[in-house]
mmCIF file of C-alpha atoms and ligand atoms in Angstrom:
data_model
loop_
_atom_site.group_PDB
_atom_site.id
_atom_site.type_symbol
_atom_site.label_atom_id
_atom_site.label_comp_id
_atom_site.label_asym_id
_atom_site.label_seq_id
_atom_site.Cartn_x
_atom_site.Cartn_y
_atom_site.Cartn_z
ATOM 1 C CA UNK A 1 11.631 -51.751 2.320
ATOM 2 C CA UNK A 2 11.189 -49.098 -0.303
ATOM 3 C CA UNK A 3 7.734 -47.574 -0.715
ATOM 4 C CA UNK A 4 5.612 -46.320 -3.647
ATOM 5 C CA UNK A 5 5.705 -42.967 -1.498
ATOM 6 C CA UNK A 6 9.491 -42.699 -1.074
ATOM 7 C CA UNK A 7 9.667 -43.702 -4.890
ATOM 8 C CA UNK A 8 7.415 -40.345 -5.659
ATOM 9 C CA UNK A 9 9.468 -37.712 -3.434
ATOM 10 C CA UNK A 10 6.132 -35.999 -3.360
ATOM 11 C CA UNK A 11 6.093 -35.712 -7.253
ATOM 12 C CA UNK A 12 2.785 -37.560 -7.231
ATOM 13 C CA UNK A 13 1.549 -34.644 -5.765
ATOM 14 C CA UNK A 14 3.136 -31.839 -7.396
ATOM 15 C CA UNK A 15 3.282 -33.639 -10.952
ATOM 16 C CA UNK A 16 -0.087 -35.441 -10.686
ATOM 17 C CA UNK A 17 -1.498 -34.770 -14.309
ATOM 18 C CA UNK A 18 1.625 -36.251 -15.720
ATOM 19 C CA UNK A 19 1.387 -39.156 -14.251
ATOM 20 C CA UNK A 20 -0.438 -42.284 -16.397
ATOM 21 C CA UNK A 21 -1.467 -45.374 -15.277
ATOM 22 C CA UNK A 22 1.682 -46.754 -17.216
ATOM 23 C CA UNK A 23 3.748 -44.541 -15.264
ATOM 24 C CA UNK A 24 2.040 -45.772 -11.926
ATOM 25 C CA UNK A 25 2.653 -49.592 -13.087
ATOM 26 C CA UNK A 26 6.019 -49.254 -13.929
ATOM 27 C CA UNK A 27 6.523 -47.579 -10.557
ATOM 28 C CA UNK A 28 5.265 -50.486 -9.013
ATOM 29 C CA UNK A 29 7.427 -52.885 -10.645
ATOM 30 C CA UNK A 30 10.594 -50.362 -10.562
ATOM 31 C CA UNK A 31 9.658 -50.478 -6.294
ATOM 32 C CA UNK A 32 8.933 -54.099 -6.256
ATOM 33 C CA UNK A 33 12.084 -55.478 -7.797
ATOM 34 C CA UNK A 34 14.444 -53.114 -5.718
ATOM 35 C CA UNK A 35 12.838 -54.742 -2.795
ATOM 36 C CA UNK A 36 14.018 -57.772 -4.109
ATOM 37 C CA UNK A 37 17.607 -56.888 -4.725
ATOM 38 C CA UNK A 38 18.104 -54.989 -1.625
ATOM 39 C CA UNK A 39 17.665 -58.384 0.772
ATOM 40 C CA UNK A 40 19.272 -60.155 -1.832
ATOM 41 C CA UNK A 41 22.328 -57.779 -1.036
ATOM 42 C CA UNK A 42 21.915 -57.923 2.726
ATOM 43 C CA UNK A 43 22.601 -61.395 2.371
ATOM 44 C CA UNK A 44 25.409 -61.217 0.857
ATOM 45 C CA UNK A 45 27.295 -59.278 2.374
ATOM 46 C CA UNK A 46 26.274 -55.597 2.129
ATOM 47 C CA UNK A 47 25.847 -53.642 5.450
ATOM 48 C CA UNK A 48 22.957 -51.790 6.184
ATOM 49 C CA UNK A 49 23.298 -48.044 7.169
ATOM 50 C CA UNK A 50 19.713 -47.003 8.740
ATOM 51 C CA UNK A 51 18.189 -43.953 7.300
ATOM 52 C CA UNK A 52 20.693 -44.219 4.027
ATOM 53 C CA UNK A 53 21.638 -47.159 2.803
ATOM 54 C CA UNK A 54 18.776 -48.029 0.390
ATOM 55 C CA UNK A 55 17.016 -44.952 0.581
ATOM 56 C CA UNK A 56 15.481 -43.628 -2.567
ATOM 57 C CA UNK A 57 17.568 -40.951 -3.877
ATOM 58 C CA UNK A 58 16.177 -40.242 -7.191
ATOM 59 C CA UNK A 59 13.038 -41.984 -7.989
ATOM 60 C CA UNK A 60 10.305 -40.416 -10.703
ATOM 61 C CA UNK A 61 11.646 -37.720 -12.482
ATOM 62 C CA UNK A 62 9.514 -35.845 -14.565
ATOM 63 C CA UNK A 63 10.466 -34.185 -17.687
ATOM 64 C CA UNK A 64 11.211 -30.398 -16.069
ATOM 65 C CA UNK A 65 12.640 -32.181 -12.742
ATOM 66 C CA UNK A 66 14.812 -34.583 -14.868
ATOM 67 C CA UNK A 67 15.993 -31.129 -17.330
ATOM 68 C CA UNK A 68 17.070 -29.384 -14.121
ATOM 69 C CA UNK A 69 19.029 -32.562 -13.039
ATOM 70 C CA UNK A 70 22.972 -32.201 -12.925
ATOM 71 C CA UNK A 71 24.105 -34.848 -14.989
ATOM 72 C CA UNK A 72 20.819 -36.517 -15.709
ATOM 73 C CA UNK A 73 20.374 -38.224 -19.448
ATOM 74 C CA UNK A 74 17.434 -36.550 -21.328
ATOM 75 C CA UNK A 75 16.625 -40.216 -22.192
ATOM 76 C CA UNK A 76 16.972 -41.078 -18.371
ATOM 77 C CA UNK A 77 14.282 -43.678 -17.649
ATOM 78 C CA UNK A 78 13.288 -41.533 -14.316
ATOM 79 C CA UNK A 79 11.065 -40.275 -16.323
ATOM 80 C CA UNK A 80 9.261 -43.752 -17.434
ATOM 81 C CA UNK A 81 9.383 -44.592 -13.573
ATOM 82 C CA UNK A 82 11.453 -47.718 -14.716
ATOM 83 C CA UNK A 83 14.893 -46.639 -13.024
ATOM 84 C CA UNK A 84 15.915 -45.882 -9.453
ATOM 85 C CA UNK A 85 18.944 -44.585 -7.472
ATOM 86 C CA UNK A 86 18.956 -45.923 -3.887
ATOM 87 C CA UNK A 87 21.213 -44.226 -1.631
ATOM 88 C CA UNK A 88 24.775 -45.836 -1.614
ATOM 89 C CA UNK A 89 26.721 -43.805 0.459
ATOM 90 C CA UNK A 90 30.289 -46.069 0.351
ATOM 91 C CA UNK A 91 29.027 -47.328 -2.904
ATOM 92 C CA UNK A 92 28.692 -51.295 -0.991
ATOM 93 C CA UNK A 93 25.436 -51.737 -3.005
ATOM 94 C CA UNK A 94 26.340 -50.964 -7.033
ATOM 95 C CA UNK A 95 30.038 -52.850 -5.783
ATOM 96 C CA UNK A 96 27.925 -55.687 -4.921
ATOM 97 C CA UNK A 97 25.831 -55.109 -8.162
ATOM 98 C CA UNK A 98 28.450 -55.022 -10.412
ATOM 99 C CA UNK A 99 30.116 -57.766 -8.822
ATOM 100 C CA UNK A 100 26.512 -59.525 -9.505
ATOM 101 C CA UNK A 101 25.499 -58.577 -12.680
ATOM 102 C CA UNK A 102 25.741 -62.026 -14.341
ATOM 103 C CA UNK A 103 23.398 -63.457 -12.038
ATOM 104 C CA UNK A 104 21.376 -61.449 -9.686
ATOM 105 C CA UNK A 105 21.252 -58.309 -12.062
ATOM 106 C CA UNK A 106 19.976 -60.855 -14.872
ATOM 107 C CA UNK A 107 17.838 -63.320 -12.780
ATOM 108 C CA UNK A 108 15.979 -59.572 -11.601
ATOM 109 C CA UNK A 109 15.928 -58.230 -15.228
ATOM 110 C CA UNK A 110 17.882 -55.197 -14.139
ATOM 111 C CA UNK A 111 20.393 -52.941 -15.469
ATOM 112 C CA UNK A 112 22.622 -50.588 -13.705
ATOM 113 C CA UNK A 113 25.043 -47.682 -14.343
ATOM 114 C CA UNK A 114 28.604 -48.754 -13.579
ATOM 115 C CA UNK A 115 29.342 -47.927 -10.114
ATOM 116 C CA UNK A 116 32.663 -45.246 -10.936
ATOM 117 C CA UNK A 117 29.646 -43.247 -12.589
ATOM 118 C CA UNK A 118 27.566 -43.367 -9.535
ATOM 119 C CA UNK A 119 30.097 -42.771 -6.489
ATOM 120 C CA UNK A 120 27.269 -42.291 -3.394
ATOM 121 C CA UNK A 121 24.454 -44.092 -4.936
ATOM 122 C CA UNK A 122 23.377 -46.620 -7.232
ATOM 123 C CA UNK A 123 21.738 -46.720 -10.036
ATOM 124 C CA UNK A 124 19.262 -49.469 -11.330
ATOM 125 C CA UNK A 125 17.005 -49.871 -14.121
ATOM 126 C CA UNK A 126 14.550 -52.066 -15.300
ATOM 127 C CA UNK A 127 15.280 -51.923 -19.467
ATOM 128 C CA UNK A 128 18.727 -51.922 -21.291
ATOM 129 C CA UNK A 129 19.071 -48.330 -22.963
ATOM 130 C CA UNK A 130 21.323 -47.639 -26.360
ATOM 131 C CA UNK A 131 23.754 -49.723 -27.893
ATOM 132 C CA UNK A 132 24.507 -51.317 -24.413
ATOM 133 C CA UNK A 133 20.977 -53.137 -25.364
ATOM 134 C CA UNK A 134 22.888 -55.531 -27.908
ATOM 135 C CA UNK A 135 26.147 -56.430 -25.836
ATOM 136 C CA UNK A 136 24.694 -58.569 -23.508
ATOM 137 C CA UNK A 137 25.965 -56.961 -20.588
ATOM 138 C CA UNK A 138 24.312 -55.741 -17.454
ATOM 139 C CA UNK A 139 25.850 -52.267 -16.682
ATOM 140 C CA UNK A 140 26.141 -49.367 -18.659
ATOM 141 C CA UNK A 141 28.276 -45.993 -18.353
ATOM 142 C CA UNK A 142 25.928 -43.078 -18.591
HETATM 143 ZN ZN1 LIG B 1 19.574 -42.900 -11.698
#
């Protein structure tokens, strides 16, 4: 299970005033639905590595964190607390993603970064972003 507190990384406490009740909601729902995908994934197939596999990586990123982030889109929805990367260290979770995307991506309403972009983690998100929006698909190369 993922947790509102491993979501933060402690930037509830050192980014407090940023943080909106929008922010908090989407949070919520950005935590919620991972814990749906990650038993999802158990079940079929992906092995568990305590203490890393599905560990929050990246989680909220605000604005400064997100500029200082190698590789990081300014438009990255870290900062809207409606994307997170859970720890993926043989990348078994985005291949089972990607290998999902028609259904369990779609039934979940997520959207994830195509695993060769995200080697050791993976990368989910709860809106389309760009002109990946209109093509229908659920993965998207950052
Ligand atoms: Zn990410």
């Amino acid at each position: 299970m993922i947790t509102l507190q491993q979501y933060w990384r402690g930037r509830d406490k050192t980014h407090g005033h940023l943080l909106t009740p929008e922010l908090r909601a989407n949070a919520q729902r950005t935590v919620d639905v991972a814990n749906e995908l990650l038993p999802l994934a158990q079940a079929g197939g992906v092995m568990l590595t305590p203490g890393q596999w599905g560990m929050v990586r990246s989680g909220w990123r605000p604005p400064d964190i997100n500029a200082g982030t190698k590789g990081a889109s300014a438009t990255s929805l870290h900062m809207q607390c409606l994307a997170l990367d859970a720890e993926d260290p043989y990348g078994l979770l985005a291949a089972w993603c990607f290998a999902n995307w028609r259904t369990v991506l779609k039934d979940l309403g997520l959207w994830m970064e195509h695993p060769t972009a995200t080697p050791t983690w993976c990368h989910v998100q709860l809106r389309a972003q760009g002109s990946f929006a209109k093509t229908g698909l659920r993965y998207f190369y950052p």
